[in-house]
Each structure stands twice: as C-alpha cells, then as structure tokens.
Short mmCIF file of C-alpha atoms in Angstrom, two decimals:
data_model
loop_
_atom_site.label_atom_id
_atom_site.label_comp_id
_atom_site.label_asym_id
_atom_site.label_seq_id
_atom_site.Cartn_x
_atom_site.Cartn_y
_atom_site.Cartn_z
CA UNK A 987 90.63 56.48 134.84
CA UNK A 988 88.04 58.61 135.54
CA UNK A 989 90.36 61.17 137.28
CA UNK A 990 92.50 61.27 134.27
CA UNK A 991 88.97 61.75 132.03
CA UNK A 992 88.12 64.54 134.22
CA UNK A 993 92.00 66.49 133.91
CA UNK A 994 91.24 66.13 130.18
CA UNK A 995 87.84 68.17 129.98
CA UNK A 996 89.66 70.29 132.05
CA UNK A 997 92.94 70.63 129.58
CA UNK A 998 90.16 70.96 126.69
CA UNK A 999 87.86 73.75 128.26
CA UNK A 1000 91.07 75.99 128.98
CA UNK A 1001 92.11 75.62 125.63
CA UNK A 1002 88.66 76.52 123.96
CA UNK A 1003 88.21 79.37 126.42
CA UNK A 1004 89.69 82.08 124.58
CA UNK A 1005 88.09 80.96 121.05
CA UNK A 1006 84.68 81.06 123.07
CA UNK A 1007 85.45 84.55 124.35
CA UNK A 1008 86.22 86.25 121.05
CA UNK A 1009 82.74 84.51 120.05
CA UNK A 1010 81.13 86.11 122.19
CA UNK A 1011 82.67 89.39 122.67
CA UNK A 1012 82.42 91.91 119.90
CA UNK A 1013 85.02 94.00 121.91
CA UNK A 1014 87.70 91.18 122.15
CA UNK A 1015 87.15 90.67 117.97
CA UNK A 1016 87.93 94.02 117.41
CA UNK A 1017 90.78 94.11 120.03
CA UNK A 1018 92.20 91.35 118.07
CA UNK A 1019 91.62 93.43 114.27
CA UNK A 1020 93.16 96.26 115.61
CA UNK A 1021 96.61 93.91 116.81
CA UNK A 1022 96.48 92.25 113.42
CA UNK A 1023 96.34 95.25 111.73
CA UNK A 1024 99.24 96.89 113.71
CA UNK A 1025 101.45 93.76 113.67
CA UNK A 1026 101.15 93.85 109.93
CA UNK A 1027 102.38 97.62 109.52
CA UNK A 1028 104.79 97.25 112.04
CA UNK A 1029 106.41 93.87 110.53
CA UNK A 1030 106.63 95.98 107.44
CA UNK A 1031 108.76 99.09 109.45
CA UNK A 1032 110.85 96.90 111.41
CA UNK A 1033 111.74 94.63 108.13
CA UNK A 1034 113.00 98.22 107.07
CA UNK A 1035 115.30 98.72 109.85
CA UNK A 1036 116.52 95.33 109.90
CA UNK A 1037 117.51 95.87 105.78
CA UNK A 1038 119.08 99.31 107.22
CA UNK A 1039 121.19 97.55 110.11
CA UNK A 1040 122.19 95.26 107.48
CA UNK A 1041 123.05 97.92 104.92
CA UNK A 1042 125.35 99.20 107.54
CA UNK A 1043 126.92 96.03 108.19
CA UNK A 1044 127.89 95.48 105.07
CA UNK A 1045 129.72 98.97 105.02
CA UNK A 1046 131.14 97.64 108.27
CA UNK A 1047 132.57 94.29 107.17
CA UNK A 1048 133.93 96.53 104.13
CA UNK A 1049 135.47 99.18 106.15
CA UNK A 1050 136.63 97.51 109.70
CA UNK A 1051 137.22 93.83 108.52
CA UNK A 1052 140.05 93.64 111.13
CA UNK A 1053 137.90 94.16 113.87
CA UNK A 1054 136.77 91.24 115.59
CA UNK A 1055 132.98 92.59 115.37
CA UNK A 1056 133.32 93.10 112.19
CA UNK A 1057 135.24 89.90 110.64
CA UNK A 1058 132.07 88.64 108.78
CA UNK A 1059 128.65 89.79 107.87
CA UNK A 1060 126.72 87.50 110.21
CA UNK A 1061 128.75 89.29 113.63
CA UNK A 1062 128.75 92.41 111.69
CA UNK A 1063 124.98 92.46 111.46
CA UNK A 1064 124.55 91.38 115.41
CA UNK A 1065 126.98 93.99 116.67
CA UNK A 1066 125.53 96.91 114.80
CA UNK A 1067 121.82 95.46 116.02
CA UNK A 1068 123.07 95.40 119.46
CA UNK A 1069 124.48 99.37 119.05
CA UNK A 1070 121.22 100.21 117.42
CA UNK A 1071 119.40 99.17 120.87
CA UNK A 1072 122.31 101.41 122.52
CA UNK A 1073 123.30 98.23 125.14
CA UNK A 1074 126.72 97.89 124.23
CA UNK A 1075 127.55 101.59 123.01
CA UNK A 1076 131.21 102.62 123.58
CA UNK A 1077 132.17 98.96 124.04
CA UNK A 1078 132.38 98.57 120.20
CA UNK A 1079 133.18 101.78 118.49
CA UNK A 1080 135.56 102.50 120.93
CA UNK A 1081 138.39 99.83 120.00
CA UNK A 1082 137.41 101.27 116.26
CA UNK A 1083 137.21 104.74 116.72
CA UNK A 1084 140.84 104.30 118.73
CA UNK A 1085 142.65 103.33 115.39
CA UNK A 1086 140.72 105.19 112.73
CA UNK A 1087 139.12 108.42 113.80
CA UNK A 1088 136.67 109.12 110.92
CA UNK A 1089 135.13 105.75 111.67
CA UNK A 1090 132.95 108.46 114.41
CA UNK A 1091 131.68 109.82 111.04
CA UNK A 1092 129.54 106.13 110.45
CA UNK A 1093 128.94 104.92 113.98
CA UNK A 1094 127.43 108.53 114.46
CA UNK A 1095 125.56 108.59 111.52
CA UNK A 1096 124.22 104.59 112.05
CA UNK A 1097 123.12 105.84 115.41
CA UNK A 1098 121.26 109.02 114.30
CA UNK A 1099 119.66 107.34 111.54
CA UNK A 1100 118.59 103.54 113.82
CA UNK A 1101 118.01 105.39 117.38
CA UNK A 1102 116.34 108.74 116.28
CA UNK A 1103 115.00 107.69 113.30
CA UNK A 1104 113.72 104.12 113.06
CA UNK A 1105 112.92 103.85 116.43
CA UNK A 1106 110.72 106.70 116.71
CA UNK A 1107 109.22 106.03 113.24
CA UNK A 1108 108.78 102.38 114.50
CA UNK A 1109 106.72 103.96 117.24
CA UNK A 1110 104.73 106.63 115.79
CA UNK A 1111 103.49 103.96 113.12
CA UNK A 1112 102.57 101.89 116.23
CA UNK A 1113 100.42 104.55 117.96
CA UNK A 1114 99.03 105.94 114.57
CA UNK A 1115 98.03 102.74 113.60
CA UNK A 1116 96.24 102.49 116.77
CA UNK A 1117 94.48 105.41 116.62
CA UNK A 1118 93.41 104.61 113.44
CA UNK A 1119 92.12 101.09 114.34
CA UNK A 1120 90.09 102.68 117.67
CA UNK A 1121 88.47 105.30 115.10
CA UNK A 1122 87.39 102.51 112.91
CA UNK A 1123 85.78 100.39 115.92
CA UNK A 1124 84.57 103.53 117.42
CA UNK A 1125 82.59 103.85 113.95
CA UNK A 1126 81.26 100.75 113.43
CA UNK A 1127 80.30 100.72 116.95
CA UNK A 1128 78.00 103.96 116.54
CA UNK A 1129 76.89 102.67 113.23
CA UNK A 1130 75.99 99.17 114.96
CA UNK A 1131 74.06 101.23 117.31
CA UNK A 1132 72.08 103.19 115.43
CA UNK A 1133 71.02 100.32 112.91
CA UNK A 1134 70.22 98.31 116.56
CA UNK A 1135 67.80 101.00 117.74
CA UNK A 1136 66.34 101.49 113.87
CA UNK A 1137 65.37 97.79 114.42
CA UNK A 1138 64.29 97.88 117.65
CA UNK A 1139 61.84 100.89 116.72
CA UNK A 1140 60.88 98.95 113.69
CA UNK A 1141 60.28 95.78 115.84
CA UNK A 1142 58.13 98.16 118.35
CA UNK A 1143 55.94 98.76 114.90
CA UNK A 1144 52.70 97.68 115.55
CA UNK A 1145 52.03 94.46 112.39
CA UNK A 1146 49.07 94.19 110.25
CA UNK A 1147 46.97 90.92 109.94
CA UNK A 1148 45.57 89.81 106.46
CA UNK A 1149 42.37 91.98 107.34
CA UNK A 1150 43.86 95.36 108.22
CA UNK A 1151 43.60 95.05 112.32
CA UNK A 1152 46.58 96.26 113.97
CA UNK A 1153 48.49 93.01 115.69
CA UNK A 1154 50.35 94.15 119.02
CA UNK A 1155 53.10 91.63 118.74
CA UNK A 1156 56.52 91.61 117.87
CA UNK A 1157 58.53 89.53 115.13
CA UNK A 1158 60.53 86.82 116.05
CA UNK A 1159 63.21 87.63 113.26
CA UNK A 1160 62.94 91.34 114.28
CA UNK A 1161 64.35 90.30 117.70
CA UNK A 1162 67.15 88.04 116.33
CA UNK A 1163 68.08 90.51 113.94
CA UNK A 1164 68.41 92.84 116.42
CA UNK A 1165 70.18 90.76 119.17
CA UNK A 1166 72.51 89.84 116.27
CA UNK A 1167 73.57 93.38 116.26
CA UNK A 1168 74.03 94.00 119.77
#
C-alpha cells in the first residue's frame, strides 16, 4: 500500500510539473502566447486550403466521375489532398491525363495554386506571425524592465518619518512590487 501511495505522488507531481513551470517562468508564458497566437492564424490559413482542395474536388467528381479517385466527393477530396502534399503525383493524373488530355490544364493549375501558393502562404503566415509574437515579448520585456529598475530606484529612496528625519529603510511592498515584475 504504501508503495502504490508513493507511485501516485509520483504520477501527480509529473502531471503538475509543467503547470508549475509556466507559473513560474515568464519566458515559458510567453512561449506558450506566441503558439496560441500562431495556431489560431494558422487554423484560419489551413481551413482555407482545405475549402480550396475541396473546391477542386468537387470540379473533380464533376469532371472525372469515372475515375476510381474520383467516384465520390469523400475519395475525391483525399486524392487531391494527397496530390497537394505531392506523395502520390503521377500515380493519379496519369491514368486521367491518359484519356483526356486537357485534364493537365486542372491538375496543373490545382498544383500551382495548393503547392506554390498555399503552402508557402501557409508558411510565411507561420514565420510572420512569429516574428510578430517575439517583437511583442521583446517589448514587454524591455518595458517590464524599465518599470523594474524605476521601482527599484524608487525603493532605494530614502522614506520620511512623521517628523521629517530621513528613514534608511526600504518598503516591504516596494520589494514585492518589484519582485512581482521580475
């Protein structure tokens, strides 16, 4: 019993490990922010070239019905996703391409528009998104600093006692305030 008691504080302080870390670290909270914030904006790109790939495959089931890849909208919507990430290229334009020839006209044009265009727009909103979030926390970081040494200069103030004498002695709340900040 008591070996089992002692795997379960163990189970428990792994799991509240992390939550204890971003506590703590100011770096790890905005590490986190700036993922948020980048998840959100990319969600909102790659719900764009998911609508696109689907867009397609509707033009697909219309156009190349006969095809097995093409039969319904559901396999229709997988096969263009998998030519989008270029793994199964010739494989299935190929059989399609064989029979019609201006069917080059839309698997060219779905390729320009998912490889060169989404993709790279997926990642440039990644990395300026990024860059955006580090010149926020780079900001608030200076700022921190600067209203952390205003304190501690103002903590450093020499305090007056009901009489007028000088008191050499430092507030209490001036140090939390400042250790807040740090």
């Amino acid at each position: 019993d008591g070996a089992k008691r002692h795997y379960n504080i163990i189970v428990w302080s792994s799991i509240l490990k992390p939550i204890v870390f971003f506590y703590v670290s100011a770096k790890a909270r905005d590490a986190l922010s700036a993922l948020v914030r980048v998840t959100k904006i990319v969600f909102k790109v790659i719900m764009i070239e998911l609508f696109l790939i689907l867009s397609f495959a509707t033009m697909a089931c219309h156009l190349y019905f006969e095809f097995h890849p093409f039969r319904n909208l559901s396999s229709s919507f997988l096969s263009l996703f998998e030519l989008s990430t270029t793994t199964v290229t010739p494989s299935l334009w190929f059989p399609v391409y064989s029979q019609y020839k201006h069917s080059a006209f839309f698997f060219i044009l779905f390729l320009i528009i998912c490889v060169f265009y989404m993709h790279s727009l997926v990642l440039s909103v990644v990395f300026q998104t990024y860059i955006q979030a580090m010149k926020l926390i780079r900001e608030r970081s200076f700022t921190d600093r600067q209203e952390a040494l205003n304190l501690a200069f103002l903590a450093l103030r020499p305090k007056c006692d009901t009489e007028g004498n000088d008191i050499k002695m430092v507030e209490v709340n001036d140090v939390k305030t400042v250790l807040k900040i740090v």
